[in-house]
Short mmCIF file of C-alpha atoms in Angstrom, two decimals:
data_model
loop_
_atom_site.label_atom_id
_atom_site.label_comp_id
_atom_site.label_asym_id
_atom_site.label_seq_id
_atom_site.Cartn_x
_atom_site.Cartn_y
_atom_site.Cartn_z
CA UNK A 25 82.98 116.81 129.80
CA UNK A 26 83.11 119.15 127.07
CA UNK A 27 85.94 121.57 127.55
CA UNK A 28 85.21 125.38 128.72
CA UNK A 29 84.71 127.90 125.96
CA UNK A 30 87.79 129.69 124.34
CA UNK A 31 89.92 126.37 125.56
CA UNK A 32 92.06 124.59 123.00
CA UNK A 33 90.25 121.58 121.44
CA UNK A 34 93.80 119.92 123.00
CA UNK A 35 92.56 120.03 126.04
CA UNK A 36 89.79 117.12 124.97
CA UNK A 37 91.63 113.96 126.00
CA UNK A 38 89.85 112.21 123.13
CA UNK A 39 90.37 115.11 120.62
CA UNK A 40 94.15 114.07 121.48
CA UNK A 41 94.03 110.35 120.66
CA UNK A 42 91.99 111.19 117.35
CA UNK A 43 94.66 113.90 116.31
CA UNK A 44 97.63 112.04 117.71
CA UNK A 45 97.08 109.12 115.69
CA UNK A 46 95.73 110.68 112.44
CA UNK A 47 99.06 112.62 112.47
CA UNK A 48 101.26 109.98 112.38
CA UNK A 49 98.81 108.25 109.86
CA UNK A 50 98.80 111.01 107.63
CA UNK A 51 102.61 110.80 107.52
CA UNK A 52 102.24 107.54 106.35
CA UNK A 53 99.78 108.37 103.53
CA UNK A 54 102.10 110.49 101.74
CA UNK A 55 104.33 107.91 101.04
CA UNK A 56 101.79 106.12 99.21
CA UNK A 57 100.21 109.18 97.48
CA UNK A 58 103.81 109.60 96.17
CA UNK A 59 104.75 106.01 95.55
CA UNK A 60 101.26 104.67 93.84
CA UNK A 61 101.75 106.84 91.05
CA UNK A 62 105.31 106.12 90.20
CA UNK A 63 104.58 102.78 90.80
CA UNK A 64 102.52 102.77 88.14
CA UNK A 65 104.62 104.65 85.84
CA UNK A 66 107.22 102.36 86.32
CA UNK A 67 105.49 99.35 85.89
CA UNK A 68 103.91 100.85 82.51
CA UNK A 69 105.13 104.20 81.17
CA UNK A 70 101.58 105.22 80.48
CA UNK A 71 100.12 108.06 81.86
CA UNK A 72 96.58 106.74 80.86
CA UNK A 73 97.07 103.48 82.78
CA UNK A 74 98.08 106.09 85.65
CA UNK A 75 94.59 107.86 85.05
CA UNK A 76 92.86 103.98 84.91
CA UNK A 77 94.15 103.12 88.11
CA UNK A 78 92.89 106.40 90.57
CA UNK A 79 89.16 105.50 88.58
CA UNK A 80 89.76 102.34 89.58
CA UNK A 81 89.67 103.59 92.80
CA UNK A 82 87.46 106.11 92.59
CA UNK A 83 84.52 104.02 90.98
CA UNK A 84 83.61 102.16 94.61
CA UNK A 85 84.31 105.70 96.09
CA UNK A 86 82.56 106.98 94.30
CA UNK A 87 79.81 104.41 94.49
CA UNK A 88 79.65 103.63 97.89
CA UNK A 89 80.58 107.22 99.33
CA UNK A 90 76.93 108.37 100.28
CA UNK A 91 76.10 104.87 101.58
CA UNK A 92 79.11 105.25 104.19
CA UNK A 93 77.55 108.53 104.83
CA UNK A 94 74.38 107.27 105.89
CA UNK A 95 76.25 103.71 107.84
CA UNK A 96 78.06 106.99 109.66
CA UNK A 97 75.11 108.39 110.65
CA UNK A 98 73.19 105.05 111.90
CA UNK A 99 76.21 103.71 113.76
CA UNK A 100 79.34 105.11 115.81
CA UNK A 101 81.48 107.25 113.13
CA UNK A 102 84.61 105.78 115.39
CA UNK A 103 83.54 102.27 114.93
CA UNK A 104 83.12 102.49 111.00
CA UNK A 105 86.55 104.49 111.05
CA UNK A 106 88.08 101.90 113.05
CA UNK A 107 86.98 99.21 110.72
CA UNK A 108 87.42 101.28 107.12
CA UNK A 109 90.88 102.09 108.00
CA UNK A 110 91.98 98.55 109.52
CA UNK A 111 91.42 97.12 106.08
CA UNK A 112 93.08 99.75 104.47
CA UNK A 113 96.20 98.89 106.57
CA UNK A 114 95.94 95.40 105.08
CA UNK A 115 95.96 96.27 101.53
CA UNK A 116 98.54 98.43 102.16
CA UNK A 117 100.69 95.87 103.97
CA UNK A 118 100.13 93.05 101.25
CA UNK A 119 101.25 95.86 98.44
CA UNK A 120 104.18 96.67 100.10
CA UNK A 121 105.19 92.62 100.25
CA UNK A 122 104.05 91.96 96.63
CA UNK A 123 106.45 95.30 95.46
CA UNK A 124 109.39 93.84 97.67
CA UNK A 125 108.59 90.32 96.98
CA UNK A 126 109.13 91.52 92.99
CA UNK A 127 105.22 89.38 92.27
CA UNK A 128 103.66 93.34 91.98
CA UNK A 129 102.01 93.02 88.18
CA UNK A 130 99.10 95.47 87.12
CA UNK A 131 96.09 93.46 87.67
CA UNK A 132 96.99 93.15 91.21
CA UNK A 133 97.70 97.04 91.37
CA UNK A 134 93.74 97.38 90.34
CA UNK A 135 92.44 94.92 92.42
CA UNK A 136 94.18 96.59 95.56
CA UNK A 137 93.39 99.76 94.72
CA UNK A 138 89.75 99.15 94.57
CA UNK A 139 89.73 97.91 97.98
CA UNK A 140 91.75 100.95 98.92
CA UNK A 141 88.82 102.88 97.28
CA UNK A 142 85.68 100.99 98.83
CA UNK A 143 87.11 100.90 102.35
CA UNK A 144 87.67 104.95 101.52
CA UNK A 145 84.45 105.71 100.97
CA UNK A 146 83.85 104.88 104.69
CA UNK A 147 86.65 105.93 105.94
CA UNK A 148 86.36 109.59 104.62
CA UNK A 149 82.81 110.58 105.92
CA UNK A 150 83.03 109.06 109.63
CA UNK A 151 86.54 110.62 110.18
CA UNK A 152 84.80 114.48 108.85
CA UNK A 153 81.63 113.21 111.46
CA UNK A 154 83.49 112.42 114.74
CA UNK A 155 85.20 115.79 115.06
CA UNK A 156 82.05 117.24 115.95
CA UNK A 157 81.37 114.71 119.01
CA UNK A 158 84.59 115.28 120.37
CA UNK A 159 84.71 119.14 120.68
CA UNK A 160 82.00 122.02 121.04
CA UNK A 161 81.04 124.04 118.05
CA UNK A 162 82.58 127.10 119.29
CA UNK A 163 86.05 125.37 119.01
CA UNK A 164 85.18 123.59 115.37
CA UNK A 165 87.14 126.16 113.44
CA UNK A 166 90.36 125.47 115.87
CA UNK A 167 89.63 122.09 115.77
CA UNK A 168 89.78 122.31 111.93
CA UNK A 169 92.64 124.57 111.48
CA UNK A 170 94.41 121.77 113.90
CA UNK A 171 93.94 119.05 111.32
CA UNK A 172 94.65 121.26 108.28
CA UNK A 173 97.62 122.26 110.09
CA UNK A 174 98.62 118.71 110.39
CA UNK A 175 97.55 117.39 107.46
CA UNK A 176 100.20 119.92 105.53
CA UNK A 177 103.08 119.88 107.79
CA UNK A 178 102.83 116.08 107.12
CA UNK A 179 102.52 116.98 103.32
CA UNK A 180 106.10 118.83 104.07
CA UNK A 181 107.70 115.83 105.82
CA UNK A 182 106.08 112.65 104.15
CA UNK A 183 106.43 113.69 100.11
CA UNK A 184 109.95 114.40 100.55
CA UNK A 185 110.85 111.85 102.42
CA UNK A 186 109.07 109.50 100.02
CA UNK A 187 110.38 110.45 97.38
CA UNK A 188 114.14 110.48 98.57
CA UNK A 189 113.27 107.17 99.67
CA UNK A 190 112.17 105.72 96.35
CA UNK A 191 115.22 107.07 94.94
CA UNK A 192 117.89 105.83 96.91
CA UNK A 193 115.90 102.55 96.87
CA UNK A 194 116.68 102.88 93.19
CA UNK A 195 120.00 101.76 94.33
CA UNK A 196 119.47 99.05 95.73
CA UNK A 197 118.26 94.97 94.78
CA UNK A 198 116.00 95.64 91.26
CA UNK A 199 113.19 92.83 92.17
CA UNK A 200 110.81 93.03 89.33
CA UNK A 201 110.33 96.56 88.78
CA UNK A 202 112.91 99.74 88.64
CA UNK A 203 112.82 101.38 92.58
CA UNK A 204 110.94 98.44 93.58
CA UNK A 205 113.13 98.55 96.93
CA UNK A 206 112.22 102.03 97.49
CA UNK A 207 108.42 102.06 96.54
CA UNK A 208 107.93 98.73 99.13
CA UNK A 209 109.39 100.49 101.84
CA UNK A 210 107.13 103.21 101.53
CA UNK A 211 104.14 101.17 100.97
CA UNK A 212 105.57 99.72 104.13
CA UNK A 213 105.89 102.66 106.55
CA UNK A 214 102.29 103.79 105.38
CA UNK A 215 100.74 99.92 106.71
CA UNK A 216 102.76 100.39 109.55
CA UNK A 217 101.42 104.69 110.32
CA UNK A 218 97.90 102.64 110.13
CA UNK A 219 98.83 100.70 113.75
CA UNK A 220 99.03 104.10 115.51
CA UNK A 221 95.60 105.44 114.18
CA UNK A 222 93.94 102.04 114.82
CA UNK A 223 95.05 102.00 118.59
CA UNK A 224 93.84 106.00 119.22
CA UNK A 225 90.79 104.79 117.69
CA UNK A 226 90.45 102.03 120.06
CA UNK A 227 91.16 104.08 123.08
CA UNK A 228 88.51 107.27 121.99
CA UNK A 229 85.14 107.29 123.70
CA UNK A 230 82.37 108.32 121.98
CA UNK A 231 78.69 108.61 122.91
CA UNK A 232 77.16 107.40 120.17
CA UNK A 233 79.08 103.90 120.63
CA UNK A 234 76.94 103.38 124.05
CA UNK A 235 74.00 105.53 122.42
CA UNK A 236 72.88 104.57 119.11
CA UNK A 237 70.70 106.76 116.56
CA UNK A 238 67.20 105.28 116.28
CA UNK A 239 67.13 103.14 112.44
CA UNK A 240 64.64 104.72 111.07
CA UNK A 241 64.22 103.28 107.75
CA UNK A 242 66.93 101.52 105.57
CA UNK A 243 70.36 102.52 104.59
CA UNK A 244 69.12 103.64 101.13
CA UNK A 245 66.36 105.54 102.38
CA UNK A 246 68.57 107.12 104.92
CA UNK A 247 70.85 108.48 102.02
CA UNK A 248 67.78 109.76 100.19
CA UNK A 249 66.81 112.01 102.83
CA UNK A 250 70.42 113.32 103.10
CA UNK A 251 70.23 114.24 99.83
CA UNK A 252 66.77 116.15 100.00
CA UNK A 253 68.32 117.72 103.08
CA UNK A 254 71.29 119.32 101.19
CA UNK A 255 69.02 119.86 98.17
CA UNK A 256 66.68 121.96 100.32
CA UNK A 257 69.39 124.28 101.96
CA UNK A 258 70.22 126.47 99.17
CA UNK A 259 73.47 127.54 99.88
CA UNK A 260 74.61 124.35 101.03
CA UNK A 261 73.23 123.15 97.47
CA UNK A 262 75.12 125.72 95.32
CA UNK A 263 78.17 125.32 97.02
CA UNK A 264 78.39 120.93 96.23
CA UNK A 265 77.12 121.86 92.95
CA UNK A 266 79.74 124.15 92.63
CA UNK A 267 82.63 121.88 93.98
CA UNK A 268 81.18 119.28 91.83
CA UNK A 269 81.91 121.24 88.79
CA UNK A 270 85.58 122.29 89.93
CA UNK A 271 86.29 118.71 90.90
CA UNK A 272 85.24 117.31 87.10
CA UNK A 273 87.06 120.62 85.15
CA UNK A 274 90.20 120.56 87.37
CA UNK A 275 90.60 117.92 89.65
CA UNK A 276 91.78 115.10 87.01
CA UNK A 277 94.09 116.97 85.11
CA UNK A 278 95.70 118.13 88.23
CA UNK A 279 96.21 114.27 89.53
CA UNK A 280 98.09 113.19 85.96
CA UNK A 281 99.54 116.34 85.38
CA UNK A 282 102.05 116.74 88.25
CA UNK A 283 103.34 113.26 88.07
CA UNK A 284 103.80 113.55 84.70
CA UNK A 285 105.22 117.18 84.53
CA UNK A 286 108.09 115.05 87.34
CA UNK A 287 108.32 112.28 84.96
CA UNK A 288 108.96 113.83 81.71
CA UNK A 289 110.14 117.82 82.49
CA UNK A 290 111.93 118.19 86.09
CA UNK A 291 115.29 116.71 85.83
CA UNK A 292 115.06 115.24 89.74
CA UNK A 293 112.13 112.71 89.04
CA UNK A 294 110.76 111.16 92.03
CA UNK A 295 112.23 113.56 94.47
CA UNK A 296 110.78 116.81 92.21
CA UNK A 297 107.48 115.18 92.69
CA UNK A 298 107.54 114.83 96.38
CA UNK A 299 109.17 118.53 96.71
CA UNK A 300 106.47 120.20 94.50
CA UNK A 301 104.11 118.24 96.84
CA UNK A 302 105.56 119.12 99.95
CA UNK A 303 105.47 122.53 98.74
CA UNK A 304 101.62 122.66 97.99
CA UNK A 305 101.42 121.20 101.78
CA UNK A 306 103.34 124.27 103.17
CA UNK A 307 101.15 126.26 101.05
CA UNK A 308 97.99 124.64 102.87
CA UNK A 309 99.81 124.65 106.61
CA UNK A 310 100.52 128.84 106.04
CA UNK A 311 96.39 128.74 104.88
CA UNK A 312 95.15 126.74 107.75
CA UNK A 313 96.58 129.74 109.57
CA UNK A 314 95.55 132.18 107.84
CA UNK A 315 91.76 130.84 107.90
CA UNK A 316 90.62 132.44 111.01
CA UNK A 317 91.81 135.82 109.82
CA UNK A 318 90.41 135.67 106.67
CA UNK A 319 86.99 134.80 108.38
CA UNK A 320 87.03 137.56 110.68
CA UNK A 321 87.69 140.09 107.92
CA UNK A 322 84.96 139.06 104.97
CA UNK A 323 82.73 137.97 108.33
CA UNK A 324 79.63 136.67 106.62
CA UNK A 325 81.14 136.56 102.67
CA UNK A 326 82.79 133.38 102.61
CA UNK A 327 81.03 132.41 99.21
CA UNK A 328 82.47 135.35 97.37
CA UNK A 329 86.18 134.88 99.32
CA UNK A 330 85.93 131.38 97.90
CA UNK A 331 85.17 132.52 94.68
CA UNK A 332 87.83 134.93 94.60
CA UNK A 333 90.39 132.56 96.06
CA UNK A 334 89.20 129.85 93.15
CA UNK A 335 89.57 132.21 90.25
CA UNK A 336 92.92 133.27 91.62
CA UNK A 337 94.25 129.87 91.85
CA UNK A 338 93.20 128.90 88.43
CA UNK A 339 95.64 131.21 86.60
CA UNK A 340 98.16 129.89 89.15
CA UNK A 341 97.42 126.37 87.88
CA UNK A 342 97.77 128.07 84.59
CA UNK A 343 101.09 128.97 85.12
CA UNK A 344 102.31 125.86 85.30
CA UNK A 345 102.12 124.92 81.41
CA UNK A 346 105.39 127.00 81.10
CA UNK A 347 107.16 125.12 84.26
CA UNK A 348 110.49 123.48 83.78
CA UNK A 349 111.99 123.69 87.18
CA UNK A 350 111.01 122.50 90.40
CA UNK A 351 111.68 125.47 92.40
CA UNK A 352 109.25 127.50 89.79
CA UNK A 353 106.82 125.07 89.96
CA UNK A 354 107.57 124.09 93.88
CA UNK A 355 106.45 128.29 94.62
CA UNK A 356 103.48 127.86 92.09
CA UNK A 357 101.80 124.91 94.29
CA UNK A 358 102.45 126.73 97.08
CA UNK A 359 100.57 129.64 96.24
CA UNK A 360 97.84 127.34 95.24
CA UNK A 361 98.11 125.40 98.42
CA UNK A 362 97.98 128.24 100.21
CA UNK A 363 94.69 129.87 99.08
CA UNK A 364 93.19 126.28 99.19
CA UNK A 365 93.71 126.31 102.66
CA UNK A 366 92.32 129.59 103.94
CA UNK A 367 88.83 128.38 102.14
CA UNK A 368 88.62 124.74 102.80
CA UNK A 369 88.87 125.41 107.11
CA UNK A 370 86.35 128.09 106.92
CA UNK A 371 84.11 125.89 104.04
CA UNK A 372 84.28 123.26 106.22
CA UNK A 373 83.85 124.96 109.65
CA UNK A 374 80.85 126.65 107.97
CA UNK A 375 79.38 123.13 106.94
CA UNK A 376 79.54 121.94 110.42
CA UNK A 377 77.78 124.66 112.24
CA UNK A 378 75.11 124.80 109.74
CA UNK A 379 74.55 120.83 109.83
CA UNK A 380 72.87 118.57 112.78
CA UNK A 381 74.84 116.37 114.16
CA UNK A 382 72.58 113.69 112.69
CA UNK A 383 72.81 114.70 109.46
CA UNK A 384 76.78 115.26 109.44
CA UNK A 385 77.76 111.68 108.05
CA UNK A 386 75.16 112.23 105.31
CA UNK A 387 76.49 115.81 104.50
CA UNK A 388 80.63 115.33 104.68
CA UNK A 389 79.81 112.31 102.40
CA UNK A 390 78.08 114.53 99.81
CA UNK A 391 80.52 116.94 99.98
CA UNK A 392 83.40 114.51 99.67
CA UNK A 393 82.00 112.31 96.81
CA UNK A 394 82.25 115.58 94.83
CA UNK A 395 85.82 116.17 95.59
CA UNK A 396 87.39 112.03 95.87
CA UNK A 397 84.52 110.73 93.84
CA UNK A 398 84.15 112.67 90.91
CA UNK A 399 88.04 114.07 90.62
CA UNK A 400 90.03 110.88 90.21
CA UNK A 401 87.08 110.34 87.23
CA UNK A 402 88.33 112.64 85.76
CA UNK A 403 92.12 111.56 85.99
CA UNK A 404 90.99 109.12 83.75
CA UNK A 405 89.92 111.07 80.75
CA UNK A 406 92.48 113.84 81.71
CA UNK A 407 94.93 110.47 81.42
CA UNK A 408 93.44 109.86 77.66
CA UNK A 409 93.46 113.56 76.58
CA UNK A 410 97.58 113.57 77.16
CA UNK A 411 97.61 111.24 74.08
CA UNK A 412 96.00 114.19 72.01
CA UNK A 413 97.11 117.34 73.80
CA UNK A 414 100.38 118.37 75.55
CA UNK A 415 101.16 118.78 78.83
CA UNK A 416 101.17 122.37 78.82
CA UNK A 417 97.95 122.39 77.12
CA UNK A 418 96.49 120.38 79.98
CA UNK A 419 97.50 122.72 82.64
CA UNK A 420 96.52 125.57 80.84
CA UNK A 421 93.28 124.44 79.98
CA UNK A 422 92.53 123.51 83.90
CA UNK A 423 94.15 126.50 85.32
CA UNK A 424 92.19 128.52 82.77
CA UNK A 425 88.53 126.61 83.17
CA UNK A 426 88.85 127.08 87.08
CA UNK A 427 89.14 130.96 87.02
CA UNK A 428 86.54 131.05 84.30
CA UNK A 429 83.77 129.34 86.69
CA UNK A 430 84.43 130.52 89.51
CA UNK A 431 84.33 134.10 87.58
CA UNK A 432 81.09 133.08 86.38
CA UNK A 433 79.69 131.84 89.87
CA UNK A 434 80.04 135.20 91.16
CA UNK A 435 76.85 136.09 90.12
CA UNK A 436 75.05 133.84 92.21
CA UNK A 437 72.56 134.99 95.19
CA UNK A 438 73.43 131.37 96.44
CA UNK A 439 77.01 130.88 96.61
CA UNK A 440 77.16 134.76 97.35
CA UNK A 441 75.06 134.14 100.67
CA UNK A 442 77.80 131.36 102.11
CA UNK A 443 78.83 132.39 105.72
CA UNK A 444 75.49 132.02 107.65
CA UNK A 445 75.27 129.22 110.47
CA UNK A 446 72.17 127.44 110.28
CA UNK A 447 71.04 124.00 111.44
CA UNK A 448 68.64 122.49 108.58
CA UNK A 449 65.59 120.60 109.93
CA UNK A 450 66.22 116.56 111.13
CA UNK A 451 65.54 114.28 108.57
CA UNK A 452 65.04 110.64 108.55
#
């Protein structure tokens, strides 16, 4: 039974399970967001093979992203989660033995990671489309500020951590590859984060499981009029288009840039990368809090707070061209991270009131392919440009491009209207 009004979403038994075991999952996923990259640097020195390898898992993403939105919406989003993220703990688990077994060569980096990537574009959209079953939409903005909040304090823990890891591994047995010791165990600890998520997932109760959504149409179809749906709300339409463009202009440069500014300009290496991490987390965690205030005081203007918040952030970004310590670039992130956070809870929140329920898997996918999909794209020509530009000139140019569109955007009746709940019309 749903909980009564005003309570915590906590008080959902099956809001528990799902936030119990994505916690300790999350944990686990920032040891591989840390060690993947410097895995690959490692392994090849080159920051484009670094931008080759998050396309490479970005393509089926990317690809396959609006399809899991509309598998979401035809079946239980718990069932496709519970599937999507049990094969991710297998790829996971047979990296980590490959990197401690010292057989870890390139090709099989690629192959992995586009599993990593198809099973993603599942995984993403089902775990955005469950929240709503599991808690009423007067709690959806707690419920969200509860998994922001979670996702960064695990950003805080699981960098740092990582990267200490990976560096005392450096001490240890070399097997193929320079902290091959150190990555493997974190590849490890993420496979094993996986077991706890897969069990909540088994336990949670869902309606649609015993329920079904009538099939009308095929899968293809389905994503078609997901599509038309978004097209047709207008500010729901400016606002993807809009994160579509930030994604492309910033997103990439952002993903090759920090591990490279680690690599090649903070004197700590592995650990700077997992501290200026952690730091954007804490950032995010102080946002997440800050979300509901911020909502209350621009009430119905969240397009022109997230406009303001964007062109802010870019000169932060900005800033970083001229970064050569970790504690100066540490307090940039988290200034970054924490104006990221305020608008992605209320974005989101927004999003989820304004959707219905049988359009959600359909919408979160559309939204995320814009973000995942189209971002780590870009890490791959943002990857190529650092053979022709400088570092510096890479930050600058992102920080710089971010403040002038969302500058520019400001002038829009659409994005300007953001804030208004409204269900759109079913569609097939």
């Amino acid at each position: 039974m749903p909980s009564p009004l005003g309570a915590s979403p906590l008080a959902q038994r099956d809001f528990r399970l799902l936030f119990g075991g994505s916690s300790i999952s999350a944990i686990g996923d920032q040891f591989t967001l840390v060690a993947l990259p410097w895995l690959v640097l490692k392994l090849t020195g080159s920051p484009a093979a670094l931008g080759l390898v998050l396309a490479t898992m970005a393509l089926p993403r990317a690809a396959f992203m609006l399809i899991g939105g509309a598998v979401v919406d035809r079946l239980s989003p718990r069932r496709v989660l519970l599937a999507a993220r049990g094969v991710n703990a297998l790829l996971v688990s047979l990296l980590a033995a490959l990197v401690l077994g010292g057989a870890i060569q390139m090709w099989l980096v690629y192959a992995l990671a586009l599993g990593i990537g198809l099973a993603t574009a599942f995984a993403y959209p089902a775990g955005s489309a469950i929240l709503p079953q599991l808690v009423p939409p007067t709690q959806l903005r707690a419920a969200n500020a509860l998994f922001m909040a979670m996702r960064q304090l695990s950003m805080l823990v699981g960098p740092a951590l990582a990267g200490l890891l990976i560096s005392t591994g450096a001490h240890g047995v070399h097997v193929g590859v320079a902290d091959a010791t150190g990555l493997g165990l974190a590849f490890a600890i993420d496979a094993l984060s996986f077991v706890f998520s897969l069990v909540s997932l088994v336990l949670i109760r869902v309606h649609g499981d015993h329920h079904p959504r009538p099939r009308d149409g095929g899968v293809l179809a389905n994503v078609g009029a997901g599509i038309r749906a978004v097209w047709a709300d207008l500010p729901l339409r400016a606002f993807v288009l809009y994160a579509a463009v930030v994604s492309v202009f910033v997103g990439g440069p952002i993903q090759v840039g920090l591990p490279m500014l680690a690599n090649t300009r903070l004197v700590l290496g592995a650990t700077a990368l997992g501290v200026l991490m952690t730091a954007n987390g804490g950032g995010m965690l102080v946002g997440s809090m800050l979300s509901g205030l911020a909502a209350k005081l621009v009430r119905n203007r969240l397009g022109l707070m997230v406009l303001g918040i964007d062109s802010v952030a870019g000169l932060v970004l900005a800033a970083l061209a001229f970064d050569h310590s970790t504690l100066t670039g540490a307090a940039l992130l988290a200034t970054t991270g924490m104006l990221g956070g305020i608008a992605q809870v209320t974005i989101v929140s927004w999003i989820q009131q304004r959707v219905a329920p049988e359009m959600m898997g359909r919408t979160m996918s559309l939204l995320m392919f814009t973000f995942m999909g189209l971002g780590p794209l870009s890490a791959a020509v943002a990857g190529s440009l650092l053979k022709l530009i400088s570092l510096p000139t890479l930050f600058a140019g992102a920080g710089l491009a971010l403040t002038a569109i969302a500058l520019s955007c400001m002038v829009s009746p659409a994005l300007r209207s953001i804030g208004t709940p409204l269900r759109v019309p079913d569609a097939a």
